[in-house]
mmCIF file of C-alpha atoms in Angstrom:
data_model
loop_
_atom_site.group_PDB
_atom_site.id
_atom_site.type_symbol
_atom_site.label_atom_id
_atom_site.label_comp_id
_atom_site.label_asym_id
_atom_site.label_seq_id
_atom_site.Cartn_x
_atom_site.Cartn_y
_atom_site.Cartn_z
ATOM 1 C CA MET H 294 88.194 109.895 77.469
ATOM 2 C CA LYS H 295 90.896 108.689 74.786
ATOM 3 C CA VAL H 296 94.356 108.195 76.153
ATOM 4 C CA ILE H 297 97.399 107.412 73.776
ATOM 5 C CA VAL H 298 100.214 105.752 75.597
ATOM 6 C CA VAL H 299 103.401 105.725 73.868
ATOM 7 C CA GLY H 300 105.861 102.747 75.031
ATOM 8 C CA ALA H 301 104.647 99.242 75.980
ATOM 9 C CA GLY H 302 107.133 98.770 78.901
ATOM 10 C CA VAL H 303 105.678 97.958 82.103
ATOM 11 C CA VAL H 304 105.235 101.750 82.859
ATOM 12 C CA GLY H 305 103.642 102.425 79.741
ATOM 13 C CA THR H 306 101.464 99.182 80.224
ATOM 14 C CA MET H 307 100.270 100.308 83.760
ATOM 15 C CA HIS H 308 99.386 103.622 82.543
ATOM 16 C CA ALA H 309 97.286 101.849 80.115
ATOM 17 C CA TRP H 310 95.950 99.672 82.936
ATOM 18 C CA HIS H 311 94.730 102.615 84.934
ATOM 19 C CA ALA H 312 93.180 104.467 82.143
ATOM 20 C CA VAL H 313 91.106 101.428 81.253
ATOM 21 C CA GLU H 314 90.237 100.522 84.782
ATOM 22 C CA ARG H 315 88.764 104.135 85.090
ATOM 23 C CA GLY H 316 86.480 103.553 82.102
ATOM 24 C CA HIS H 317 88.780 105.257 79.361
ATOM 25 C CA GLU H 318 89.579 104.116 75.856
ATOM 26 C CA VAL H 319 93.422 103.604 75.293
ATOM 27 C CA VAL H 320 95.127 103.281 72.107
ATOM 28 C CA HIS H 321 98.788 101.982 72.890
ATOM 29 C CA ILE H 322 101.810 102.382 70.727
ATOM 30 C CA GLU H 323 105.048 100.411 70.539
ATOM 31 C CA ARG H 324 107.816 100.736 68.268
ATOM 32 C CA GLU H 325 108.973 97.052 68.595
ATOM 33 C CA ALA H 326 106.652 94.004 67.899
ATOM 34 C CA GLU H 327 106.611 93.792 71.664
ATOM 35 C CA ALA H 328 108.821 95.593 74.802
ATOM 36 C CA ARG H 329 112.240 94.522 74.620
ATOM 37 C CA GLY H 330 113.860 96.708 77.299
ATOM 38 C CA ALA H 331 114.430 96.879 80.825
ATOM 39 C CA SER H 332 110.799 95.719 81.744
ATOM 40 C CA LEU H 333 111.821 92.455 80.453
ATOM 41 C CA ARG H 334 115.598 92.193 81.383
ATOM 42 C CA ASN H 335 114.793 92.366 85.313
ATOM 43 C CA PHE H 336 114.450 90.282 88.319
ATOM 44 C CA GLY H 337 110.576 90.637 88.202
ATOM 45 C CA GLN H 338 110.861 91.415 91.906
ATOM 46 C CA ILE H 339 108.378 93.831 93.628
ATOM 47 C CA TRP H 340 111.495 95.282 95.912
ATOM 48 C CA VAL H 341 110.332 96.861 99.058
ATOM 49 C CA SER H 342 112.864 96.267 101.488
ATOM 50 C CA GLY H 343 115.584 98.514 100.000
ATOM 51 C CA ARG H 344 113.746 101.528 99.258
ATOM 52 C CA ALA H 345 114.617 105.016 100.791
ATOM 53 C CA GLY H 346 112.106 106.089 103.509
ATOM 54 C CA GLY H 347 109.426 108.485 102.588
ATOM 55 C CA GLU H 348 108.254 108.821 99.318
ATOM 56 C CA GLU H 349 109.899 106.003 97.851
ATOM 57 C CA LEU H 350 108.621 103.530 100.320
ATOM 58 C CA ASP H 351 105.151 104.874 100.062
ATOM 59 C CA THR H 352 105.282 104.698 96.561
ATOM 60 C CA ALA H 353 106.774 101.027 96.662
ATOM 61 C CA LEU H 354 104.372 99.998 99.532
ATOM 62 C CA ARG H 355 101.241 101.137 97.319
ATOM 63 C CA ALA H 356 102.483 99.430 94.266
ATOM 64 C CA ARG H 357 103.121 96.155 96.118
ATOM 65 C CA GLU H 358 99.106 96.420 97.418
ATOM 66 C CA LEU H 359 98.483 96.943 93.620
ATOM 67 C CA TRP H 360 100.539 94.278 92.132
ATOM 68 C CA GLU H 361 98.725 91.877 94.374
ATOM 69 C CA GLY H 362 95.395 92.827 93.441
ATOM 70 C CA ILE H 363 96.213 92.897 89.761
ATOM 71 C CA GLY H 364 97.756 89.559 90.270
ATOM 72 C CA ALA H 365 94.678 88.098 91.519
ATOM 73 C CA ARG H 366 92.632 89.079 88.416
ATOM 74 C CA VAL H 367 95.685 88.214 86.081
ATOM 75 C CA PRO H 368 96.998 84.873 87.071
ATOM 76 C CA GLY H 369 99.382 84.945 84.173
ATOM 77 C CA LEU H 370 101.423 87.585 85.855
ATOM 78 C CA GLY H 371 102.770 84.998 88.193
ATOM 79 C CA PHE H 372 102.733 87.029 91.211
ATOM 80 C CA ARG H 373 104.005 85.455 94.611
ATOM 81 C CA ALA H 374 104.078 87.225 97.816
ATOM 82 C CA ILE H 375 107.363 85.335 98.662
ATOM 83 C CA GLY H 376 109.408 87.837 100.627
ATOM 84 C CA SER H 377 113.189 87.944 100.517
ATOM 85 C CA LEU H 378 116.339 87.096 102.769
ATOM 86 C CA THR H 379 119.396 88.919 102.924
ATOM 87 C CA PRO H 380 122.081 86.186 104.506
ATOM 88 C CA VAL H 381 124.930 87.967 106.640
ATOM 89 C CA ARG H 382 128.164 86.417 107.718
ATOM 90 C CA ASN H 383 129.628 88.287 110.125
ATOM 91 C CA GLU H 384 129.358 90.913 112.951
ATOM 92 C CA LEU H 385 129.626 93.916 110.692
ATOM 93 C CA GLU H 386 127.014 92.714 108.337
ATOM 94 C CA ARG H 387 124.728 91.629 111.185
ATOM 95 C CA ALA H 388 125.036 94.966 112.826
ATOM 96 C CA VAL H 389 123.604 96.802 109.358
ATOM 97 C CA ALA H 390 120.822 94.302 109.512
ATOM 98 C CA GLU H 391 120.013 95.091 113.190
ATOM 99 C CA ALA H 392 120.216 98.754 112.418
ATOM 100 C CA ALA H 393 117.427 98.107 109.673
ATOM 101 C CA THR H 394 115.226 96.373 111.909
ATOM 102 C CA ALA H 395 115.422 99.336 114.370
ATOM 103 C CA ARG H 396 114.018 101.774 111.588
ATOM 104 C CA PRO H 397 110.643 103.495 112.381
ATOM 105 C CA ASP H 398 109.453 101.900 109.167
ATOM 106 C CA ALA H 399 110.528 98.284 109.774
ATOM 107 C CA ALA H 400 107.216 97.306 110.498
ATOM 108 C CA ALA H 401 105.708 98.630 107.455
ATOM 109 C CA ARG H 402 108.746 96.707 105.346
ATOM 110 C CA GLY H 403 108.262 93.499 107.359
ATOM 111 C CA TYR H 404 111.941 93.374 108.576
ATOM 112 C CA LYS H 405 112.939 90.647 110.945
ATOM 113 C CA LEU H 406 116.529 89.468 111.755
ATOM 114 C CA LEU H 407 116.300 85.676 111.473
ATOM 115 C CA THR H 408 119.039 83.314 113.070
ATOM 116 C CA ALA H 409 120.462 80.947 110.146
ATOM 117 C CA ASP H 410 118.433 77.989 111.325
ATOM 118 C CA GLU H 411 115.072 80.370 111.058
ATOM 119 C CA ALA H 412 116.296 81.470 107.836
ATOM 120 C CA ARG H 413 116.522 77.738 106.121
ATOM 121 C CA ALA H 414 113.137 76.827 107.743
ATOM 122 C CA VAL H 415 111.905 79.607 105.292
ATOM 123 C CA ASN H 416 113.990 78.857 102.671
ATOM 124 C CA PRO H 417 115.608 75.464 102.842
ATOM 125 C CA ALA H 418 117.533 75.882 99.861
ATOM 126 C CA LEU H 419 119.932 77.832 101.972
ATOM 127 C CA ARG H 420 122.373 75.343 102.910
ATOM 128 C CA GLY H 421 125.660 77.137 102.600
ATOM 129 C CA ALA H 422 127.435 79.089 105.777
ATOM 130 C CA PHE H 423 125.969 82.379 107.037
ATOM 131 C CA GLU H 424 125.182 83.537 110.898
ATOM 132 C CA ALA H 425 121.841 85.087 110.255
ATOM 133 C CA ALA H 426 119.666 86.834 107.692
ATOM 134 C CA LEU H 427 117.506 89.903 107.226
ATOM 135 C CA TRP H 428 113.692 88.930 106.342
ATOM 136 C CA CYS H 429 111.539 91.359 104.397
ATOM 137 C CA GLU H 430 108.230 90.020 104.218
ATOM 138 C CA ARG H 431 106.636 92.723 101.771
ATOM 139 C CA ASP H 432 109.125 91.598 99.029
ATOM 140 C CA ALA H 433 107.180 90.072 96.007
ATOM 141 C CA ALA H 434 107.604 88.459 92.294
ATOM 142 C CA VAL H 435 106.151 88.462 88.986
ATOM 143 C CA GLU H 436 107.508 86.944 85.710
ATOM 144 C CA PRO H 437 109.147 89.886 83.702
ATOM 145 C CA ARG H 438 109.350 88.072 80.354
ATOM 146 C CA THR H 439 105.644 87.484 80.428
ATOM 147 C CA ALA H 440 103.897 90.250 82.602
ATOM 148 C CA GLN H 441 103.378 92.852 80.045
ATOM 149 C CA LEU H 442 101.941 90.152 77.603
ATOM 150 C CA ALA H 443 99.265 88.975 80.411
ATOM 151 C CA LEU H 444 98.397 92.453 81.080
ATOM 152 C CA ARG H 445 98.161 93.391 77.460
ATOM 153 C CA GLU H 446 95.559 90.051 76.980
ATOM 154 C CA ALA H 447 93.344 91.237 80.074
ATOM 155 C CA LEU H 448 93.356 94.803 78.473
ATOM 156 C CA LEU H 449 92.313 93.586 74.872
ATOM 157 C CA ALA H 450 89.450 91.521 76.768
ATOM 158 C CA THR H 451 87.943 94.804 77.933
ATOM 159 C CA GLY H 452 87.162 96.188 74.363
ATOM 160 C CA ARG H 453 88.500 99.523 75.043
ATOM 161 C CA TYR H 454 92.214 98.822 74.272
ATOM 162 C CA THR H 455 94.148 98.865 70.953
ATOM 163 C CA PHE H 456 97.769 97.615 70.683
ATOM 164 C CA LEU H 457 99.692 99.153 67.806
ATOM 165 C CA PRO H 458 103.279 97.416 67.565
ATOM 166 C CA ASP H 459 105.877 98.177 65.210
ATOM 167 C CA ARG H 460 105.353 101.777 65.066
ATOM 168 C CA GLU H 461 107.757 104.284 66.236
ATOM 169 C CA VAL H 462 106.369 107.964 67.263
ATOM 170 C CA ARG H 463 108.198 110.475 65.491
ATOM 171 C CA ASP H 464 106.162 113.560 66.391
ATOM 172 C CA VAL H 465 103.899 115.339 68.639
ATOM 173 C CA VAL H 466 101.230 116.944 66.747
ATOM 174 C CA GLY H 467 99.507 119.969 68.331
ATOM 175 C CA GLU H 468 97.773 118.961 71.476
ATOM 176 C CA HIS H 469 96.756 115.360 72.628
ATOM 177 C CA ALA H 470 98.104 113.901 69.476
ATOM 178 C CA VAL H 471 101.376 112.002 68.032
ATOM 179 C CA ARG H 472 102.385 110.763 64.329
ATOM 180 C CA ASP H 473 103.987 107.463 63.856
ATOM 181 C CA ASP H 474 106.461 106.686 61.435
ATOM 182 C CA ARG H 475 103.702 105.287 58.944
ATOM 183 C CA GLY H 476 102.350 108.733 58.793
ATOM 184 C CA GLU H 477 99.360 107.910 60.801
ATOM 185 C CA THR H 478 98.414 110.470 63.366
ATOM 186 C CA HIS H 479 96.741 109.352 66.631
ATOM 187 C CA GLY H 480 94.804 111.748 68.962
ATOM 188 C CA GLY H 481 93.202 111.775 72.155
ATOM 189 C CA ASP H 482 92.306 113.661 75.392
ATOM 190 C CA ALA H 483 95.751 112.874 76.534
ATOM 191 C CA VAL H 484 98.944 111.487 75.603
ATOM 192 C CA VAL H 485 101.386 109.919 77.906
ATOM 193 C CA LEU H 486 104.809 109.224 76.602
ATOM 194 C CA CYS H 487 106.511 106.030 78.563
ATOM 195 C CA THR H 488 109.681 105.669 76.257
ATOM 196 C CA GLY H 489 111.953 103.926 79.265
ATOM 197 C CA ALA H 490 115.645 104.279 78.407
ATOM 198 C CA TRP H 491 114.897 105.916 74.705
ATOM 199 C CA LEU H 492 115.848 109.430 75.614
ATOM 200 C CA SER H 493 116.989 110.931 72.251
ATOM 201 C CA GLY H 494 114.950 111.843 69.212
ATOM 202 C CA LEU H 495 111.616 112.510 70.013
ATOM 203 C CA VAL H 496 112.125 112.915 73.746
ATOM 204 C CA ARG H 497 114.601 115.310 73.372
ATOM 205 C CA GLU H 498 112.863 117.623 70.859
ATOM 206 C CA VAL H 499 109.806 117.793 73.221
ATOM 207 C CA ALA H 500 111.597 117.756 76.474
ATOM 208 C CA GLY H 501 115.082 119.093 76.072
ATOM 209 C CA GLU H 502 117.770 117.531 78.036
ATOM 210 C CA ILE H 503 116.129 115.955 81.048
ATOM 211 C CA PRO H 504 117.771 115.167 84.395
ATOM 212 C CA VAL H 505 117.661 111.475 83.665
ATOM 213 C CA ARG H 506 120.629 109.004 83.030
ATOM 214 C CA ARG H 507 120.816 105.507 81.251
ATOM 215 C CA VAL H 508 122.228 102.858 83.514
ATOM 216 C CA ARG H 509 123.303 99.298 82.009
ATOM 217 C CA LEU H 510 123.194 96.276 83.961
ATOM 218 C CA GLN H 511 124.278 92.370 83.123
ATOM 219 C CA MET H 512 122.333 89.494 84.385
ATOM 220 C CA MET H 513 121.795 85.850 83.731
ATOM 221 C CA GLN H 514 119.285 82.755 83.965
ATOM 222 C CA THR H 515 120.109 79.214 85.273
ATOM 223 C CA ASP H 516 118.700 75.875 84.211
ATOM 224 C CA PRO H 517 116.005 74.685 86.983
ATOM 225 C CA LEU H 518 117.564 74.413 90.339
ATOM 226 C CA GLY H 519 115.563 71.222 91.018
ATOM 227 C CA GLU H 520 113.997 72.553 94.192
ATOM 228 C CA PRO H 521 112.089 75.447 95.391
ATOM 229 C CA LEU H 522 114.073 78.964 96.339
ATOM 230 C CA THR H 523 111.175 80.000 98.225
ATOM 231 C CA THR H 524 112.207 83.699 99.061
ATOM 232 C CA SER H 525 114.254 86.240 96.890
ATOM 233 C CA VAL H 526 117.801 86.466 97.969
ATOM 234 C CA ALA H 527 120.056 89.468 98.320
ATOM 235 C CA ASP H 528 123.747 89.475 99.529
ATOM 236 C CA ALA H 529 125.218 92.163 102.106
ATOM 237 C CA ASP H 530 126.524 94.279 99.149
ATOM 238 C CA SER H 531 122.777 95.322 98.749
ATOM 239 C CA PHE H 532 123.356 97.138 101.745
ATOM 240 C CA ARG H 533 125.920 99.276 100.012
ATOM 241 C CA TYR H 534 123.617 99.858 97.026
ATOM 242 C CA TYR H 535 120.029 100.325 98.842
ATOM 243 C CA PRO H 536 119.424 103.641 100.630
ATOM 244 C CA ALA H 537 117.121 101.908 103.403
ATOM 245 C CA TYR H 538 120.480 100.637 104.999
ATOM 246 C CA ALA H 539 122.084 103.855 105.683
ATOM 247 C CA SER H 540 123.236 103.914 109.134
ATOM 248 C CA GLY H 541 126.430 104.347 111.322
ATOM 249 C CA ALA H 542 126.694 100.300 111.127
ATOM 250 C CA LEU H 543 126.986 100.515 107.410
ATOM 251 C CA ASP H 544 129.683 103.149 107.772
ATOM 252 C CA ALA H 545 131.322 100.890 109.928
ATOM 253 C CA LEU H 546 131.035 97.780 107.437
ATOM 254 C CA ASN H 547 132.119 99.857 104.794
ATOM 255 C CA ALA H 548 135.280 101.143 106.504
ATOM 256 C CA GLY H 549 135.906 97.846 108.301
ATOM 257 C CA GLN H 550 135.278 95.431 105.243
ATOM 258 C CA ALA H 551 136.514 95.947 101.939
ATOM 259 C CA GLN H 552 134.011 94.863 99.112
ATOM 260 C CA ASP H 553 135.314 92.201 96.671
ATOM 261 C CA PRO H 554 137.310 93.863 94.122
ATOM 262 C CA THR H 555 135.228 92.509 91.180
ATOM 263 C CA ALA H 556 131.858 93.641 92.976
ATOM 264 C CA ALA H 557 133.300 97.010 93.609
ATOM 265 C CA ALA H 558 134.626 97.623 90.089
ATOM 266 C CA HIS H 559 131.153 96.805 88.767
ATOM 267 C CA ARG H 560 129.174 98.350 91.364
ATOM 268 C CA MET H 561 127.700 95.088 92.230
ATOM 269 C CA GLN H 562 125.019 93.451 94.534
ATOM 270 C CA LEU H 563 123.536 89.823 94.396
ATOM 271 C CA LEU H 564 119.631 89.412 93.827
ATOM 272 C CA MET H 565 118.230 86.299 92.924
ATOM 273 C CA VAL H 566 114.610 85.004 92.254
ATOM 274 C CA GLN H 567 113.299 82.058 91.022
ATOM 275 C CA ARG H 568 111.381 81.664 87.997
ATOM 276 C CA LEU H 569 108.210 79.851 87.592
ATOM 277 C CA ASP H 570 110.049 77.162 85.359
ATOM 278 C CA GLY H 571 112.391 76.530 88.507
ATOM 279 C CA GLY H 572 115.482 78.424 86.912
ATOM 280 C CA LEU H 573 117.072 81.213 88.472
ATOM 281 C CA THR H 574 117.594 85.010 87.613
ATOM 282 C CA ILE H 575 120.873 86.344 89.067
ATOM 283 C CA GLY H 576 122.461 89.814 89.029
ATOM 284 C CA ASP H 577 123.464 92.538 88.678
ATOM 285 C CA THR H 578 125.992 95.179 87.942
ATOM 286 C CA HIS H 579 125.583 98.882 87.355
ATOM 287 C CA GLU H 580 127.617 100.918 84.697
ATOM 288 C CA TYR H 581 126.764 104.614 84.583
ATOM 289 C CA GLU H 582 129.847 105.831 82.248
ATOM 290 C CA HIS H 583 129.045 106.326 78.311
ATOM 291 C CA PRO H 584 129.490 104.794 76.138
ATOM 292 C CA PHE H 585 128.382 101.506 77.288
ATOM 293 C CA ALA H 586 130.188 98.409 76.476
ATOM 294 C CA PHE H 587 128.512 96.227 73.650
ATOM 295 C CA ASP H 588 129.747 93.128 75.345
ATOM 296 C CA THR H 589 129.200 91.553 78.519
ATOM 297 C CA LEU H 590 132.126 90.570 81.134
ATOM 298 C CA GLU H 591 132.879 87.158 82.660
ATOM 299 C CA ASP H 592 134.316 88.403 85.900
ATOM 300 C CA PRO H 593 130.890 89.749 87.292
ATOM 301 C CA TYR H 594 129.171 86.493 86.422
ATOM 302 C CA GLU H 595 131.962 84.442 87.989
ATOM 303 C CA HIS H 596 131.639 86.352 91.132
ATOM 304 C CA LEU H 597 127.808 86.189 91.283
ATOM 305 C CA THR H 598 128.442 82.089 90.777
ATOM 306 C CA ARG H 599 130.638 81.908 93.704
ATOM 307 C CA VAL H 600 128.336 84.105 96.141
ATOM 308 C CA VAL H 601 125.314 82.107 95.032
ATOM 309 C CA GLU H 602 127.155 78.773 95.522
ATOM 310 C CA SER H 603 128.159 79.810 99.012
ATOM 311 C CA PHE H 604 124.647 80.383 100.105
ATOM 312 C CA LEU H 605 123.199 77.360 98.590
ATOM 313 C CA GLY H 606 125.788 75.195 99.687
ATOM 314 C CA ARG H 607 125.869 73.388 96.190
ATOM 315 C CA PRO H 608 127.024 74.025 92.493
ATOM 316 C CA LEU H 609 124.738 76.452 90.535
ATOM 317 C CA PRO H 610 122.904 74.811 87.512
ATOM 318 C CA ARG H 611 123.940 75.340 84.031
ATOM 319 C CA ILE H 612 123.791 78.921 82.872
ATOM 320 C CA ARG H 613 121.025 79.190 80.233
ATOM 321 C CA ARG H 614 121.167 82.877 79.538
ATOM 322 C CA ARG H 615 123.364 86.142 79.975
ATOM 323 C CA TRP H 616 122.244 89.498 78.978
ATOM 324 C CA ALA H 617 122.652 93.240 79.368
ATOM 325 C CA GLY H 618 119.948 95.782 79.978
ATOM 326 C CA VAL H 619 119.758 99.508 80.044
ATOM 327 C CA TYR H 620 117.184 101.433 82.202
ATOM 328 C CA ALA H 621 116.663 105.078 82.845
ATOM 329 C CA GLN H 622 117.135 106.660 86.230
ATOM 330 C CA CYS H 623 116.656 110.047 87.413
ATOM 331 C CA VAL H 624 119.987 111.775 88.182
ATOM 332 C CA ASP H 625 118.822 112.812 91.595
ATOM 333 C CA THR H 626 118.176 109.275 92.660
ATOM 334 C CA THR H 627 115.744 110.520 95.594
ATOM 335 C CA ARG H 628 113.209 110.858 92.881
ATOM 336 C CA VAL H 629 110.955 108.077 92.109
ATOM 337 C CA VAL H 630 110.317 109.315 88.512
ATOM 338 C CA HIS H 631 110.453 112.066 86.357
ATOM 339 C CA ARG H 632 107.182 113.377 85.176
ATOM 340 C CA GLN H 633 106.801 116.343 83.049
ATOM 341 C CA LYS H 634 104.398 118.241 80.819
ATOM 342 C CA VAL H 635 105.891 118.468 77.345
ATOM 343 C CA ARG H 636 103.051 120.016 75.460
ATOM 344 C CA ASP H 637 99.543 120.686 76.303
ATOM 345 C CA GLY H 638 98.076 117.313 76.748
ATOM 346 C CA VAL H 639 101.122 115.703 76.689
ATOM 347 C CA TRP H 640 103.182 114.262 79.488
ATOM 348 C CA LEU H 641 106.761 112.282 79.618
ATOM 349 C CA VAL H 642 107.136 110.023 82.360
ATOM 350 C CA THR H 643 110.190 108.070 82.586
ATOM 351 C CA GLY H 644 113.423 107.502 84.847
ATOM 352 C CA PRO H 645 112.360 105.327 87.550
ATOM 353 C CA GLY H 646 115.688 103.497 87.541
ATOM 354 C CA GLY H 647 115.849 100.147 89.028
ATOM 355 C CA ARG H 648 112.520 100.861 90.644
ATOM 356 C CA GLY H 649 110.530 100.534 87.585
ATOM 357 C CA MET H 650 108.884 96.948 87.921
ATOM 358 C CA THR H 651 108.322 97.700 91.629
ATOM 359 C CA CYS H 652 106.793 101.048 91.552
ATOM 360 C CA SER H 653 104.988 101.139 87.989
ATOM 361 C CA PRO H 654 101.633 100.381 89.262
ATOM 362 C CA ALA H 655 101.689 103.338 91.809
ATOM 363 C CA ILE H 656 103.546 105.530 89.441
ATOM 364 C CA ALA H 657 100.837 105.109 86.688
ATOM 365 C CA GLU H 658 98.058 105.554 89.306
ATOM 366 C CA THR H 659 99.813 108.951 90.559
ATOM 367 C CA THR H 660 99.854 110.052 86.637
ATOM 368 C CA ALA H 661 95.884 109.141 86.613
ATOM 369 C CA ASN H 662 95.380 110.976 89.726
ATOM 370 C CA GLU H 663 97.324 114.057 88.645
ATOM 371 C CA LEU H 664 95.833 114.145 85.199
ATOM 372 C CA GLY H 665 92.284 113.713 86.480
ATOM 373 C CA TRP H 666 91.276 110.604 84.645
#
């Protein structure tokens, strides 16, 4: 079988990976020299902790298993089974963490409520003031800026993978084929369009208006911290954002503790992970209304700096980079991904939202299974 994959972000690359793993030939087409979208502009977190119970959690846990297996074969991914800590500062926040540990699926997530001293034993860099911390053992991390490059190198080594950059696919031609902007036609037994947040042009022509929206976020990265940050770190605002934490305790938190005005205005939570070079990737914001701003705002960065410094108990290293990114999210956020047959032999897979890095190996595996690869 020959599979044509359009889009070299993490979702497209994982579709290519599963096709090659099953013995097929893959032609992988990317409109830029290499992927430049949300697949690189994220935390690199394999984030199990906050996922909704049911299909979303099952997908994340399967993806976590796949990431670990692929990471053992492709060291360049930088896979680390580091877990995460969410420090809590008062009884309202602690009650949400306690409710999470009482979930029927808490063991599958690796939830445990730690005292402050226990949390610092796990992550000694957290020298600031907090009362306790929610530990999630199943969370992990990879290096987002290099993961696709490492996967591509492994794919090329098989001899059954061809990468065609700087080619924008303009047309779906009949069955199982696409034409690029160089006038070349690429045909096979199946075509998978993994176009990320590119939802106009070809996608609109072949799929119409799909139930997927674009979301913009701001993030930053620091100089090396100078010591290990041994886990990912979140703050209690993540309780307000992720569906796993819905509970009466969360209702009480929302009623009794107003979110910081800047965090509320920008729909923020803290997520932080250390890169292999020692720097910290920190974010993020969520903007849903179009048209998106073309610039980045300082208030969210200042808020994140204050929160991080309060957990670390020390000044943040110099900010090295700031950026904005846009990802595609299903309007019905309970859906893990939008998968649609748009022509005979042609499928569109998009809209994983902030779950793309986490869930992409399992999303691609499901596509491969459903298409009978």
